[in-house]
mmCIF file of C-alpha atoms in Angstrom:
data_model
loop_
_atom_site.group_PDB
_atom_site.id
_atom_site.type_symbol
_atom_site.label_atom_id
_atom_site.label_comp_id
_atom_site.label_asym_id
_atom_site.label_seq_id
_atom_site.Cartn_x
_atom_site.Cartn_y
_atom_site.Cartn_z
ATOM 1 C CA UNK A 211 0.000 0.000 0.000
ATOM 2 C CA UNK A 212 2.902 2.365 0.728
ATOM 3 C CA UNK A 213 4.281 1.673 -2.758
ATOM 4 C CA UNK A 214 1.242 3.212 -4.500
ATOM 5 C CA UNK A 215 2.085 6.167 -6.732
ATOM 6 C CA UNK A 216 1.347 9.738 -5.674
ATOM 7 C CA UNK A 217 1.407 12.731 -8.021
ATOM 8 C CA UNK A 218 3.605 15.578 -6.734
ATOM 9 C CA UNK A 219 2.611 19.115 -7.727
ATOM 10 C CA UNK A 220 4.653 22.273 -7.397
ATOM 11 C CA UNK A 221 3.251 25.130 -5.304
ATOM 12 C CA UNK A 222 1.755 26.472 -8.552
ATOM 13 C CA UNK A 223 -0.105 23.140 -9.122
ATOM 14 C CA UNK A 224 2.250 22.247 -12.001
ATOM 15 C CA UNK A 225 2.943 18.471 -12.148
ATOM 16 C CA UNK A 226 6.515 17.779 -11.042
ATOM 17 C CA UNK A 227 6.892 14.052 -10.566
ATOM 18 C CA UNK A 228 5.506 10.878 -9.102
ATOM 19 C CA UNK A 229 6.666 9.348 -5.829
ATOM 20 C CA UNK A 230 5.597 6.530 -3.534
ATOM 21 C CA UNK A 231 2.870 7.004 -0.943
ATOM 22 C CA UNK A 232 5.483 6.460 1.760
ATOM 23 C CA UNK A 233 7.574 9.385 0.454
ATOM 24 C CA UNK A 234 4.468 11.582 0.144
ATOM 25 C CA UNK A 235 3.455 10.856 3.752
ATOM 26 C CA UNK A 236 6.947 11.827 4.913
ATOM 27 C CA UNK A 237 6.744 15.102 2.929
ATOM 28 C CA UNK A 238 3.369 15.902 4.526
ATOM 29 C CA UNK A 239 4.589 14.930 8.006
ATOM 30 C CA UNK A 240 7.637 17.217 7.653
ATOM 31 C CA UNK A 241 5.422 20.112 6.537
ATOM 32 C CA UNK A 242 6.977 20.262 3.063
ATOM 33 C CA UNK A 243 3.772 19.260 1.274
ATOM 34 C CA UNK A 244 0.022 19.268 1.746
ATOM 35 C CA UNK A 245 -2.505 16.689 0.592
ATOM 36 C CA UNK A 246 -4.633 17.858 -2.334
ATOM 37 C CA UNK A 247 -6.495 14.619 -3.117
ATOM 38 C CA UNK A 248 -6.874 11.492 -0.989
ATOM 39 C CA UNK A 249 -7.430 7.838 -1.777
ATOM 40 C CA UNK A 250 -10.170 5.807 -0.131
ATOM 41 C CA UNK A 251 -7.542 3.847 1.764
ATOM 42 C CA UNK A 252 -6.422 4.429 5.329
ATOM 43 C CA UNK A 253 -2.995 3.935 6.830
ATOM 44 C CA UNK A 254 -2.693 3.204 10.527
ATOM 45 C CA UNK A 255 0.170 4.235 12.807
ATOM 46 C CA UNK A 256 0.581 3.635 16.518
ATOM 47 C CA UNK A 257 -1.520 6.573 17.696
ATOM 48 C CA UNK A 258 -3.360 7.825 14.612
ATOM 49 C CA UNK A 259 -4.676 6.890 11.212
ATOM 50 C CA UNK A 260 -5.085 8.941 8.065
ATOM 51 C CA UNK A 261 -6.147 8.571 4.479
ATOM 52 C CA UNK A 262 -3.513 7.735 1.906
ATOM 53 C CA UNK A 263 -2.702 10.675 -0.409
ATOM 54 C CA UNK A 264 -3.233 10.516 -4.159
ATOM 55 C CA UNK A 265 -1.915 14.024 -4.934
ATOM 56 C CA UNK A 266 0.330 16.235 -2.807
ATOM 57 C CA UNK A 267 1.341 19.857 -3.397
ATOM 58 C CA UNK A 268 4.662 21.258 -2.252
ATOM 59 C CA UNK A 269 4.410 24.166 0.206
ATOM 60 C CA UNK A 270 7.414 25.996 -1.293
ATOM 61 C CA UNK A 271 7.878 26.623 -5.008
ATOM 62 C CA UNK A 272 10.637 24.523 -6.575
ATOM 63 C CA UNK A 273 12.381 25.946 -9.629
ATOM 64 C CA UNK A 274 12.979 23.158 -12.130
ATOM 65 C CA UNK A 275 15.812 23.627 -14.631
ATOM 66 C CA UNK A 276 14.631 23.250 -18.215
ATOM 67 C CA UNK A 277 16.807 20.223 -18.941
ATOM 68 C CA UNK A 278 13.964 18.205 -20.426
ATOM 69 C CA UNK A 279 13.632 14.437 -20.627
ATOM 70 C CA UNK A 280 16.845 12.482 -21.195
ATOM 71 C CA UNK A 281 17.234 11.381 -24.811
ATOM 72 C CA UNK A 282 17.715 7.616 -24.795
ATOM 73 C CA UNK A 283 16.699 4.624 -26.895
ATOM 74 C CA UNK A 284 14.290 3.494 -24.168
ATOM 75 C CA UNK A 285 12.629 6.933 -23.920
ATOM 76 C CA UNK A 286 12.247 7.271 -27.714
ATOM 77 C CA UNK A 287 10.506 3.890 -27.852
ATOM 78 C CA UNK A 288 8.288 4.857 -24.885
ATOM 79 C CA UNK A 289 7.438 8.225 -26.475
ATOM 80 C CA UNK A 290 6.255 6.443 -29.621
ATOM 81 C CA UNK A 291 4.257 3.877 -27.629
ATOM 82 C CA UNK A 292 6.290 0.847 -28.810
ATOM 83 C CA UNK A 293 4.800 1.418 -32.275
ATOM 84 C CA UNK A 294 6.760 1.521 -35.535
ATOM 85 C CA UNK A 295 6.398 5.066 -36.868
ATOM 86 C CA UNK A 296 6.541 3.829 -40.470
ATOM 87 C CA UNK A 297 4.178 0.833 -40.660
ATOM 88 C CA UNK A 298 2.353 1.088 -37.320
ATOM 89 C CA UNK A 299 3.118 -2.419 -36.084
ATOM 90 C CA UNK A 300 3.616 -3.081 -32.403
ATOM 91 C CA UNK A 301 4.999 -6.594 -32.858
ATOM 92 C CA UNK A 302 8.544 -7.757 -32.538
ATOM 93 C CA UNK A 303 11.616 -6.019 -31.246
ATOM 94 C CA UNK A 304 11.795 -2.280 -31.859
ATOM 95 C CA UNK A 305 14.816 -0.220 -32.836
ATOM 96 C CA UNK A 306 15.461 3.499 -33.088
ATOM 97 C CA UNK A 307 15.847 5.004 -36.561
ATOM 98 C CA UNK A 308 17.277 8.343 -37.659
ATOM 99 C CA UNK A 309 14.834 10.145 -39.989
ATOM 100 C CA UNK A 310 17.781 11.980 -41.532
ATOM 101 C CA UNK A 311 20.491 9.290 -41.525
ATOM 102 C CA UNK A 312 23.729 9.900 -39.663
ATOM 103 C CA UNK A 313 25.638 9.522 -42.924
ATOM 104 C CA UNK A 314 23.741 12.628 -44.131
ATOM 105 C CA UNK A 315 24.566 14.559 -40.941
ATOM 106 C CA UNK A 316 21.420 13.526 -39.076
ATOM 107 C CA UNK A 317 21.741 14.272 -35.398
ATOM 108 C CA UNK A 318 20.693 12.438 -32.262
ATOM 109 C CA UNK A 319 17.726 14.638 -31.340
ATOM 110 C CA UNK A 320 14.137 13.998 -30.280
ATOM 111 C CA UNK A 321 12.950 15.401 -33.616
ATOM 112 C CA UNK A 322 15.204 13.105 -35.688
ATOM 113 C CA UNK A 323 14.728 9.775 -33.878
ATOM 114 C CA UNK A 324 11.714 7.485 -34.148
ATOM 115 C CA UNK A 325 10.759 3.992 -33.059
ATOM 116 C CA UNK A 326 10.910 1.524 -35.961
ATOM 117 C CA UNK A 327 10.456 -2.214 -36.393
ATOM 118 C CA UNK A 328 13.467 -4.093 -37.702
ATOM 119 C CA UNK A 329 11.828 -4.645 -41.087
ATOM 120 C CA UNK A 330 11.188 -0.933 -41.727
ATOM 121 C CA UNK A 331 14.570 0.040 -40.317
ATOM 122 C CA UNK A 332 16.296 -2.372 -42.715
ATOM 123 C CA UNK A 333 14.116 -1.208 -45.618
ATOM 124 C CA UNK A 334 14.982 2.433 -44.963
ATOM 125 C CA UNK A 335 18.695 1.875 -44.326
ATOM 126 C CA UNK A 336 20.793 5.010 -44.964
ATOM 127 C CA UNK A 337 18.188 6.599 -47.232
ATOM 128 C CA UNK A 338 15.729 9.385 -46.551
ATOM 129 C CA UNK A 339 12.119 8.575 -45.741
ATOM 130 C CA UNK A 340 11.037 9.630 -49.243
ATOM 131 C CA UNK A 341 13.769 7.624 -51.004
ATOM 132 C CA UNK A 342 12.721 4.493 -49.093
ATOM 133 C CA UNK A 343 9.083 5.134 -50.096
ATOM 134 C CA UNK A 344 8.002 5.333 -46.449
ATOM 135 C CA UNK A 345 6.020 7.910 -44.507
ATOM 136 C CA UNK A 346 5.873 8.819 -40.831
ATOM 137 C CA UNK A 347 2.693 8.211 -38.838
ATOM 138 C CA UNK A 348 3.370 11.399 -36.842
ATOM 139 C CA UNK A 349 6.112 13.970 -36.590
ATOM 140 C CA UNK A 350 8.395 13.288 -33.606
ATOM 141 C CA UNK A 351 8.627 15.900 -30.835
ATOM 142 C CA UNK A 352 10.497 16.282 -27.595
ATOM 143 C CA UNK A 353 8.254 15.244 -24.692
ATOM 144 C CA UNK A 354 7.620 17.595 -21.775
ATOM 145 C CA UNK A 355 7.571 16.658 -18.095
ATOM 146 C CA UNK A 356 3.753 16.485 -18.230
ATOM 147 C CA UNK A 357 3.908 14.143 -21.247
ATOM 148 C CA UNK A 358 6.484 12.030 -19.435
ATOM 149 C CA UNK A 359 4.249 11.593 -16.385
ATOM 150 C CA UNK A 360 1.073 11.108 -18.425
ATOM 151 C CA UNK A 361 2.403 8.803 -21.140
ATOM 152 C CA UNK A 362 5.470 7.095 -19.683
ATOM 153 C CA UNK A 363 4.470 6.585 -16.050
ATOM 154 C CA UNK A 364 0.728 6.538 -16.649
ATOM 155 C CA UNK A 365 -2.236 7.871 -14.750
ATOM 156 C CA UNK A 366 -2.039 6.126 -11.373
ATOM 157 C CA UNK A 367 -5.380 7.481 -10.166
ATOM 158 C CA UNK A 368 -8.317 9.058 -12.017
ATOM 159 C CA UNK A 369 -8.034 12.067 -9.684
ATOM 160 C CA UNK A 370 -4.771 12.959 -11.494
ATOM 161 C CA UNK A 371 -6.527 13.613 -14.822
ATOM 162 C CA UNK A 372 -7.316 17.342 -14.347
ATOM 163 C CA UNK A 373 -3.765 18.036 -13.162
ATOM 164 C CA UNK A 374 -2.289 16.273 -16.215
ATOM 165 C CA UNK A 375 -4.654 18.137 -18.586
ATOM 166 C CA UNK A 376 -6.604 15.011 -19.539
ATOM 167 C CA UNK A 377 -10.180 16.215 -19.016
#
């Protein structure tokens, strides 16, 4: 029960991260956070019991550096939902493909990397998308922290939806 996920909001109600219920209870106990939404579960201590938090809000504003999500093979595949961006398949092992090939000075950026099945990756090779007679399902973009929480971690509780702009 203490391993359930809790959404952590900044003082401005901006989604920051997700932590365990145990960590959220400690933040509330230390006065560093307040409970915004509760679960219908109770936790019992020696002399008191309280409801388990679903969403906590930090008391002090935390400035987050704009470093973004780390660019990695795993995160590119997660961003694209384990779906080949050329044929749409979700079967088989996935690779990461450069839209503009490295041999043509394609860089390792969020906008130039997509998830691809091995078949499409081999078909494309070192050619451009047009030369390989392929097309992208959607244009790749760099995910934001909100996208990361919403799409990569998932919505742990339906009460999170308004805070993750899903209503």
